[in-house]
Coordinates of C-alpha atoms in Angstrom, one line a residue:
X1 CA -4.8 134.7 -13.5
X2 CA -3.4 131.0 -13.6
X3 CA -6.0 129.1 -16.3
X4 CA -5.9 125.8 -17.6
X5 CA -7.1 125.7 -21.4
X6 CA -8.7 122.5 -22.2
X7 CA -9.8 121.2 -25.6
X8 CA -8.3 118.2 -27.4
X9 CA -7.2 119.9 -31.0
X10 CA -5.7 122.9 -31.1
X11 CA -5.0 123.5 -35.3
X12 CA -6.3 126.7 -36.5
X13 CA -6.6 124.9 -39.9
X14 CA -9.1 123.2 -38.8
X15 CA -11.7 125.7 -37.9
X16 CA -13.1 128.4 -36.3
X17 CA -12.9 127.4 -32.8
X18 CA -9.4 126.1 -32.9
X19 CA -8.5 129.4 -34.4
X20 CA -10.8 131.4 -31.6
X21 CA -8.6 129.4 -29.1
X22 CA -5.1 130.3 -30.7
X23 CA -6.2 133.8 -31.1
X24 CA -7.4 134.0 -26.9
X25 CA -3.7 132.3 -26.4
X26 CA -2.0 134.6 -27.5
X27 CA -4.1 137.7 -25.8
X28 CA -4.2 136.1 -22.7
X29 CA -0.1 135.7 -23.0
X30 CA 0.3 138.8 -24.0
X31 CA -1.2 140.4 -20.9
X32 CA 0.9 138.3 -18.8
X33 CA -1.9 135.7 -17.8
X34 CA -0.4 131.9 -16.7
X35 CA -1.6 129.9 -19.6
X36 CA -1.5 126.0 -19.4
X37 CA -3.1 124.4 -23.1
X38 CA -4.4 120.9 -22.1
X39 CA -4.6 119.3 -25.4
X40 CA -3.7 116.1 -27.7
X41 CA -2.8 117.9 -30.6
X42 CA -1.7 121.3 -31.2
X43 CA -0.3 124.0 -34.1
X44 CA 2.8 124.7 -32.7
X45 CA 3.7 127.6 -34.8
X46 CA -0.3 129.3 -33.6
X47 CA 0.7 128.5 -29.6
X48 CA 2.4 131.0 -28.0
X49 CA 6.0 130.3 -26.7
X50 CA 4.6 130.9 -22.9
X51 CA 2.1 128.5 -22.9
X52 CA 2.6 125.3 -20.8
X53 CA 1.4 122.8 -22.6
X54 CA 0.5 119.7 -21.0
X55 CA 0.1 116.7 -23.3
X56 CA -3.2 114.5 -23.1
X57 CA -2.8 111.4 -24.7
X58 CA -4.9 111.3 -28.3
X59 CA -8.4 109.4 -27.9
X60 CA -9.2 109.4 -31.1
X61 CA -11.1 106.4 -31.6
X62 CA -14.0 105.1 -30.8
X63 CA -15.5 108.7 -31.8
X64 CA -18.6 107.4 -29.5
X65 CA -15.6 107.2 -26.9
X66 CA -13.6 110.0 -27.5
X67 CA -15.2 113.1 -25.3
X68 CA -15.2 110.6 -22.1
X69 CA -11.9 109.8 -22.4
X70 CA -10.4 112.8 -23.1
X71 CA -12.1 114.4 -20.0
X72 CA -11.3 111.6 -17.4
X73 CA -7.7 112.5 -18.7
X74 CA -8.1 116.4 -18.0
X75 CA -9.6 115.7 -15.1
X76 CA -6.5 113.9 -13.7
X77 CA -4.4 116.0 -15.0
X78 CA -6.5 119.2 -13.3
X79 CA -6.0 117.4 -10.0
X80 CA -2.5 117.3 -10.4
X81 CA -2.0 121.5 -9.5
X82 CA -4.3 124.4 -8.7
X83 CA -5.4 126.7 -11.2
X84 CA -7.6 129.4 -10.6
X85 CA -10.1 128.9 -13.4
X86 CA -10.6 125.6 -16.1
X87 CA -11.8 126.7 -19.7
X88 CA -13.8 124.3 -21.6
X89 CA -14.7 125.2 -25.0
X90 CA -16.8 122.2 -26.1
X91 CA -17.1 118.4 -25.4
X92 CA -15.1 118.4 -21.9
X93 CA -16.7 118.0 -18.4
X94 CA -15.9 119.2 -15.2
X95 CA -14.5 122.5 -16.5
X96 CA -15.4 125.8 -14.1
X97 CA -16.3 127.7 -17.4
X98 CA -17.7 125.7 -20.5
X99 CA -18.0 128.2 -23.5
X100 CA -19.3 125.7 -26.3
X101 CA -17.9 127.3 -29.5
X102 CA -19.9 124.7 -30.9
X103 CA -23.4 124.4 -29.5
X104 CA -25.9 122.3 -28.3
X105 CA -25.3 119.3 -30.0
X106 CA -29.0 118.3 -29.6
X107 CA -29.7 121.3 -31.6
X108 CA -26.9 120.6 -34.3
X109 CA -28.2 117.0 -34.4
X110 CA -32.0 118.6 -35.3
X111 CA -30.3 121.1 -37.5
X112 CA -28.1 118.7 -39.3
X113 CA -31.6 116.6 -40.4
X114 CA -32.6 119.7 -42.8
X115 CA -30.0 118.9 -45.3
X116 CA -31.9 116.1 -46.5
X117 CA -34.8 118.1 -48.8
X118 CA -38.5 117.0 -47.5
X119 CA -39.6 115.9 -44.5
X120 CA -40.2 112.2 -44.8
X121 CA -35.9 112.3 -45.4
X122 CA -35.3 114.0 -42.7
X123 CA -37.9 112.0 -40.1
X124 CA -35.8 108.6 -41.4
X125 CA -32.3 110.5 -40.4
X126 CA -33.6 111.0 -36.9
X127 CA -35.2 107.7 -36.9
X128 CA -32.0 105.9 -37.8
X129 CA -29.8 107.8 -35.7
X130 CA -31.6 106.4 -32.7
X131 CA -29.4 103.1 -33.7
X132 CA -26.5 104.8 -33.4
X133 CA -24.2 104.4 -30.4
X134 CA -22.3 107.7 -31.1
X135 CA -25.2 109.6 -31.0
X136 CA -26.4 108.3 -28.3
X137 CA -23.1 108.7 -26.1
X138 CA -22.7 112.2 -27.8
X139 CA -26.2 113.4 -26.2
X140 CA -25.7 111.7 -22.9
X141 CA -22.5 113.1 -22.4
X142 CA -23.7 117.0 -23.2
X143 CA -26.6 116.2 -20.4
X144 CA -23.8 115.4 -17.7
X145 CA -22.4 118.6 -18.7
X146 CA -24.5 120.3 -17.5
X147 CA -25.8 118.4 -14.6
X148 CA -22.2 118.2 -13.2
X149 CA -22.1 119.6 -9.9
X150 CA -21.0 121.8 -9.3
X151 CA -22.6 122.8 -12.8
X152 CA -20.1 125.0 -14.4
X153 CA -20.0 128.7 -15.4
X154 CA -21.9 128.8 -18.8
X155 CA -21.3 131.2 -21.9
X156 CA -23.1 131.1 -24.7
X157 CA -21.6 132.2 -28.4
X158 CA -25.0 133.9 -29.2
X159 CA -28.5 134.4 -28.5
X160 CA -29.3 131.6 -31.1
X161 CA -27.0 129.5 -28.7
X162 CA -28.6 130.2 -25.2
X163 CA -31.9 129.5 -26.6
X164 CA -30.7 126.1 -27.4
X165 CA -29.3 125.2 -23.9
X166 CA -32.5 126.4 -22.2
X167 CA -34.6 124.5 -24.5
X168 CA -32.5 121.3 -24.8
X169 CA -31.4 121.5 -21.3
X170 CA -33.6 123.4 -19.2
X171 CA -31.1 126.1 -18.4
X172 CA -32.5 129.1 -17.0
X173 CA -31.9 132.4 -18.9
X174 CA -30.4 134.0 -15.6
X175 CA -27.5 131.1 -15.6
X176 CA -26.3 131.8 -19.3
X177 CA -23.9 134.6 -20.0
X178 CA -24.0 135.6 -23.7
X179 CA -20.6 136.4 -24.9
X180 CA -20.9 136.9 -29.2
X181 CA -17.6 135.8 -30.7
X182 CA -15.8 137.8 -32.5
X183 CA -12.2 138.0 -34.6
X184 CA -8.8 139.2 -34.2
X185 CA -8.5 141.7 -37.7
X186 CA -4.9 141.5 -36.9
X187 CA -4.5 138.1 -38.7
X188 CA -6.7 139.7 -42.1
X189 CA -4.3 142.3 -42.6
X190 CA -2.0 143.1 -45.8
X191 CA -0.3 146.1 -46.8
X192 CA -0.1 144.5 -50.3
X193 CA -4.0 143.4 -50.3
X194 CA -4.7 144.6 -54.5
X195 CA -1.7 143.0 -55.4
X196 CA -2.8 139.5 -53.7
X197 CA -6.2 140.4 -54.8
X198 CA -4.8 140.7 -58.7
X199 CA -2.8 137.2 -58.0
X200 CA -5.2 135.4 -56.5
X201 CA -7.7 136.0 -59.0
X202 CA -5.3 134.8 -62.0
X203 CA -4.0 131.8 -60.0
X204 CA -8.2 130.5 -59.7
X205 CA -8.8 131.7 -62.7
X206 CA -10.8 134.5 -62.5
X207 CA -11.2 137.1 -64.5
X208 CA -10.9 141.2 -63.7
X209 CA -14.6 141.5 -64.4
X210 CA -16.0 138.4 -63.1
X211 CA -17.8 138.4 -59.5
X212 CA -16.1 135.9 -56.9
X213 CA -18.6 134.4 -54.5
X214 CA -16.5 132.8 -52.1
X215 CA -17.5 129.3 -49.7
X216 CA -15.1 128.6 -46.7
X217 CA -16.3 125.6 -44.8
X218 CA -14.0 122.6 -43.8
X219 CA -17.9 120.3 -43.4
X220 CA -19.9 121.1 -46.8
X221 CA -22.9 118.8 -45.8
X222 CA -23.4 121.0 -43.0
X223 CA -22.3 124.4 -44.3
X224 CA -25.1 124.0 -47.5
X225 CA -22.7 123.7 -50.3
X226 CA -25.2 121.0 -51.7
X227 CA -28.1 123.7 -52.0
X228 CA -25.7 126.0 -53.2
X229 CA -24.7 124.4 -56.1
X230 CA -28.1 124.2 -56.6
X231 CA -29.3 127.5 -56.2
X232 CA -26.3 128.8 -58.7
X233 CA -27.9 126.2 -61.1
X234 CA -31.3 128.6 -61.3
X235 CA -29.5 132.2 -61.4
X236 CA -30.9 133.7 -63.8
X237 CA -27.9 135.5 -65.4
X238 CA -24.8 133.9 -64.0
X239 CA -22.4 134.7 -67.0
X240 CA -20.2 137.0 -64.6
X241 CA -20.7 135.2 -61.5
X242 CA -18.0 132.4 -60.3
X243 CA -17.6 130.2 -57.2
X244 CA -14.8 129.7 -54.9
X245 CA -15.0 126.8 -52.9
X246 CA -12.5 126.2 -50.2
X247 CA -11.5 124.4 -47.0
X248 CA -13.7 121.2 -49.0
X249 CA -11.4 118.1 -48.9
X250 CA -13.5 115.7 -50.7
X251 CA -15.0 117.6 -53.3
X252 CA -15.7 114.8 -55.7
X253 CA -19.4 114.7 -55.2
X254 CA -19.8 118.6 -55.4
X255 CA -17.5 118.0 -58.6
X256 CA -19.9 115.6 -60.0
X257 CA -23.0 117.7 -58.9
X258 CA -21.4 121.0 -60.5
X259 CA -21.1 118.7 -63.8
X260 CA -24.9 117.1 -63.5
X261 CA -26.5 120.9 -63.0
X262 CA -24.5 122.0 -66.7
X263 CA -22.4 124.6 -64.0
X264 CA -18.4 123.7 -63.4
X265 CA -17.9 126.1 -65.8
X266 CA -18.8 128.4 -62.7
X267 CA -17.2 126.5 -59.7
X268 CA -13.3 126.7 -59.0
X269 CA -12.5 123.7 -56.2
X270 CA -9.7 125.1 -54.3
X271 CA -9.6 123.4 -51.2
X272 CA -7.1 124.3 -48.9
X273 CA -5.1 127.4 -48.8
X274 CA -2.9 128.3 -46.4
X275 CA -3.5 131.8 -46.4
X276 CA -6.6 132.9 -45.5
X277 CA -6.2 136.3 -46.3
X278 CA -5.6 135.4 -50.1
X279 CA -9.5 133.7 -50.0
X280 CA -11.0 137.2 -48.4
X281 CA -9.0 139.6 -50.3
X282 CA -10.0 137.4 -54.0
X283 CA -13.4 137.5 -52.9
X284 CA -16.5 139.8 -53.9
X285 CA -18.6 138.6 -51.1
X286 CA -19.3 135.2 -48.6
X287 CA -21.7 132.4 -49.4
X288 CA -22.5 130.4 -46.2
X289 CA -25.9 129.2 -46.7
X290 CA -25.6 127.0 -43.5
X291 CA -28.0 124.4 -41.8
X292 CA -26.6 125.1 -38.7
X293 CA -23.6 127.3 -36.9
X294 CA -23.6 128.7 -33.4
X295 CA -21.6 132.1 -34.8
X296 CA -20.0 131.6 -37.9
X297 CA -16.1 132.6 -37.3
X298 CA -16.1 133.1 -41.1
X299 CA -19.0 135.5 -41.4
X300 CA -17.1 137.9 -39.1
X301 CA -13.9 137.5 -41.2
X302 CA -15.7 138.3 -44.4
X303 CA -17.4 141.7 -42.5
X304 CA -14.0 142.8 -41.2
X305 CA -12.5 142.6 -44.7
X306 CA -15.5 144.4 -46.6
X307 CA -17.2 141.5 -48.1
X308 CA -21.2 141.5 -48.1
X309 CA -22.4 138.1 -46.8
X310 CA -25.3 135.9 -47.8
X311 CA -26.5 133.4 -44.6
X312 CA -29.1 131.8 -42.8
X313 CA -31.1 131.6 -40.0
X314 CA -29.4 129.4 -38.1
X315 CA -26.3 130.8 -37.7
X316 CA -25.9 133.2 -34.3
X317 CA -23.7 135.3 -36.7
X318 CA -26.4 137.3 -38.3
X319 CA -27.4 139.2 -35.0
X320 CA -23.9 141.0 -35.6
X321 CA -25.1 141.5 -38.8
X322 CA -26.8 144.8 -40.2
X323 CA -29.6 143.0 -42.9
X324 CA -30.0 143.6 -45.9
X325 CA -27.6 146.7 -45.4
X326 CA -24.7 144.3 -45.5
X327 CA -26.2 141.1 -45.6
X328 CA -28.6 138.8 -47.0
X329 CA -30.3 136.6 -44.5
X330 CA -32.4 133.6 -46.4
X331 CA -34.7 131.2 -44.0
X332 CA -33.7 128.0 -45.7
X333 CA -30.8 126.9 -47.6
X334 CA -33.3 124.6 -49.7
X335 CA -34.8 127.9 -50.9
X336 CA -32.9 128.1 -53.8
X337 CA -34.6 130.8 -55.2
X338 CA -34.0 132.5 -52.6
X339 CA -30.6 131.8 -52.2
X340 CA -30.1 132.4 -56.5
X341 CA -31.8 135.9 -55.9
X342 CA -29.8 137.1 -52.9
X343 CA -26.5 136.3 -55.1
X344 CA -28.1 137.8 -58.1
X345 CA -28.1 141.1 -56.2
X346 CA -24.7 141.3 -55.2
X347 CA -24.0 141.1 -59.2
X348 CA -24.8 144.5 -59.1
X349 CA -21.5 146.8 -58.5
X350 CA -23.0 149.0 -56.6
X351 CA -25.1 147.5 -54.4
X352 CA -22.2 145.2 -53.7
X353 CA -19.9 148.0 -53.0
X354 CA -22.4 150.1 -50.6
X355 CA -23.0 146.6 -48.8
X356 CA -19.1 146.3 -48.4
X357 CA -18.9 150.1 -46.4
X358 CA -21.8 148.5 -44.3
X359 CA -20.3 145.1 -43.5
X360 CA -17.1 146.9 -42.8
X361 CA -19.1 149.1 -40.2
X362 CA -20.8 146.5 -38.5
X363 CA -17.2 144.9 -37.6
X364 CA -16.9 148.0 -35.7
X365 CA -19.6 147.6 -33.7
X366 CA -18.2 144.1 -32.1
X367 CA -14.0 144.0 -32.1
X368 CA -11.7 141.5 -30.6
X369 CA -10.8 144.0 -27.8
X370 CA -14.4 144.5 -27.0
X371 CA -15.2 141.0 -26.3
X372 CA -11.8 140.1 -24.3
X373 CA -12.7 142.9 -22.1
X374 CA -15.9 141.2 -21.8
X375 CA -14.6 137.5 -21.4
X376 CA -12.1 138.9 -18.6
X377 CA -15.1 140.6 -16.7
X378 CA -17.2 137.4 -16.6
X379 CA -13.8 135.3 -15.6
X380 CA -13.4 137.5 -12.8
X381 CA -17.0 136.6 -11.6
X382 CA -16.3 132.8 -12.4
X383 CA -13.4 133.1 -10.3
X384 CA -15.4 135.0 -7.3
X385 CA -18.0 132.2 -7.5
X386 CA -15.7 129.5 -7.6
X387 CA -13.7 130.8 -4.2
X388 CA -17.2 131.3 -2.7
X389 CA -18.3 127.7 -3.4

């Protein structure tokens, strides 16, 4: 199949749908599948050597702007040669298959609000954001997806995500195809994983005995690291207990909240690491109390490696999960008790261990392989409808 790959960023580094793409790239490739990348910027090293990449020049201000542009140029550049099938994968129109790895942004916008403790905050966010442009360009340009015409061929990451385009955008059920994500292992594995472990540890500082809660999330505001901080603050024992937080590149005001709450002694700022593999393996189990993720890339990483995970509701990743055999599932990352309980538990070596054999079971249950078969069957009838039309 001949299939034009549009999205404007293609850096693995920068998150978990830029690494879905590159992982999808190189599957695709590898089953001989012509791959062109439409994109601005790319991760050379992450794109295979048989994709065609065809440059779209870099829109990358005004943000309000930004989606528009980039899609009049795909769209120019789509008209240029035939392709059996166009693959959107977020803020793109006129795409035969849009799979938005990051939602509804009218439900991420209502999502977002929650990180502001009590409701008075949160009704003056979405008060003021009523004055701002890019907001107001981001939601019209997510209706016109849809309404395109033809409308495209709609997958949704999760259940959490279909119910979001059929209440925001009065999609019917029958017209969304729900295809989970899910990870390649293949990049998350290590024949040397106790020595990196044992490294890892020292380089952090973090000692044999201590328990290593790890946070991966490149937007902290969004990914609860505020209410985490928090909730670590009211543990009631949290001698043993240390964080990791990484992918943060402005941690100064989680630095000076750590210091306020009496708890930096607990909280290692890493930031980046290249290695993603060195984060899993130095970890005792995943802290991503989020206010909102479609299906949290990172929550099926941390499964796949053996690590327990603490989330919320609103991320799709927890209908992969098993709760509470390898999870803990809290309703709201402002419940830090609930959140300092949940962590409190996976002190305990054993109940951390048994929900590590779980979380490793429940990997099983979803694989790479199983949802590329999947994606290929529902391309197939993307295709048929497209030839019909």
């Amino acid at each position: 199949m001949k299939l034009a790959i549009c999205h404007p960023v293609v850096e693995p580094a920068r998150g978990g749908c830029e690494t879905y793409i590159s992982m999808l790239l190189n599957r695709l490739c590898k089953d001989g599948h012509h791959v062109h990348l439409l994109a601005s910027r790319w991760d050379s090293k992450t794109i295979p050597s048989r994709v065609q990449i065809r440059p779209i020049p870099d829109f990358s201000h005004p943000r309000s702007m930004r989606p528009w542009r980039f899609s009049s140029a795909v769209h120019r550049e789509l008209k240029r040669e035939s392709f059996d099938l166009s693959l959107g994968f977020d803020k793109v129109l006129g795409v035969d298959v849009l799979y938005p790895q990051g939602g509804v942004y009218a439900a991420s916008a209502q999502h977002s609000r929650k990180r502001f403790a009590g409701e008075w905050k949160q009704t003056v966010v979405g008060w003021l954001r009523n004055f701002n442009p890019a907001h107001w360009s981001m939601d019209l340009f997510e209706r016109y997806q849809y309404m395109h015409s033809p409308p495209p061929f709609v997958l949704a990451i999760s259940d959490f995500t279909r119910t979001h385009l059929m209440r925001h955008h009065g999609l019917p059920a029958t017209q969304i195809n729900v295809l989970r994500s899910a990870i390649d292992p293949e990049r998350l594995t290590a024949t040397d994983r106790p020595a990196r472990r044992v490294l890892s540890r020292q380089r952090w500082g973090i000692e044999p005995d201590d328990v290593f809660g790890i946070f991966l999330g490149v937007n902290p505001r969004l990914k609860g690291l505020g209410p985490l901080l928090d909730a670590i603050a009211v543990m009631p024992d949290r001698r043993r207990f240390r964080l990791g937080v990484f992918g943060v590149g402005e941690p100064t005001p989680y630095q000076r909240q750590a210091k306020q709450l009496g708890i930096e002694d607990c909280v290692r700022f890493v930031g980046y690491h290249s290695d993603i593999r060195d984060v899993y393996f130095s970890g005792d189990f995943l802290i991503h109390p989020t206010f909102y993720d479609p299906c949290s890339l990172v929550v099926l990483e941390a499964i796949a490696v053996g690590l327990p995970v603490i989330t919320t509701r609103s991320n799709g990743a927890v209908e992969l999960l098993d709760t509470p055999a390898d999870s803990r599932v809290v309703d709201n990352p402002h419940n830090h008790k609930a959140l300092a309980t949940a962590m409190t538990e996976f002190l305990d070596n054993d109940q951390r261990r048994t929900a590590g054999r779980a979380a490793i079971r429940s990997a099983a249950k979803w694989t790479f392989d199983d949802h590329y078969r999947e994606l290929l069957r529902l391309l197939e009838l993307a295709h048929r409808r497209k030839r019909v039309a």
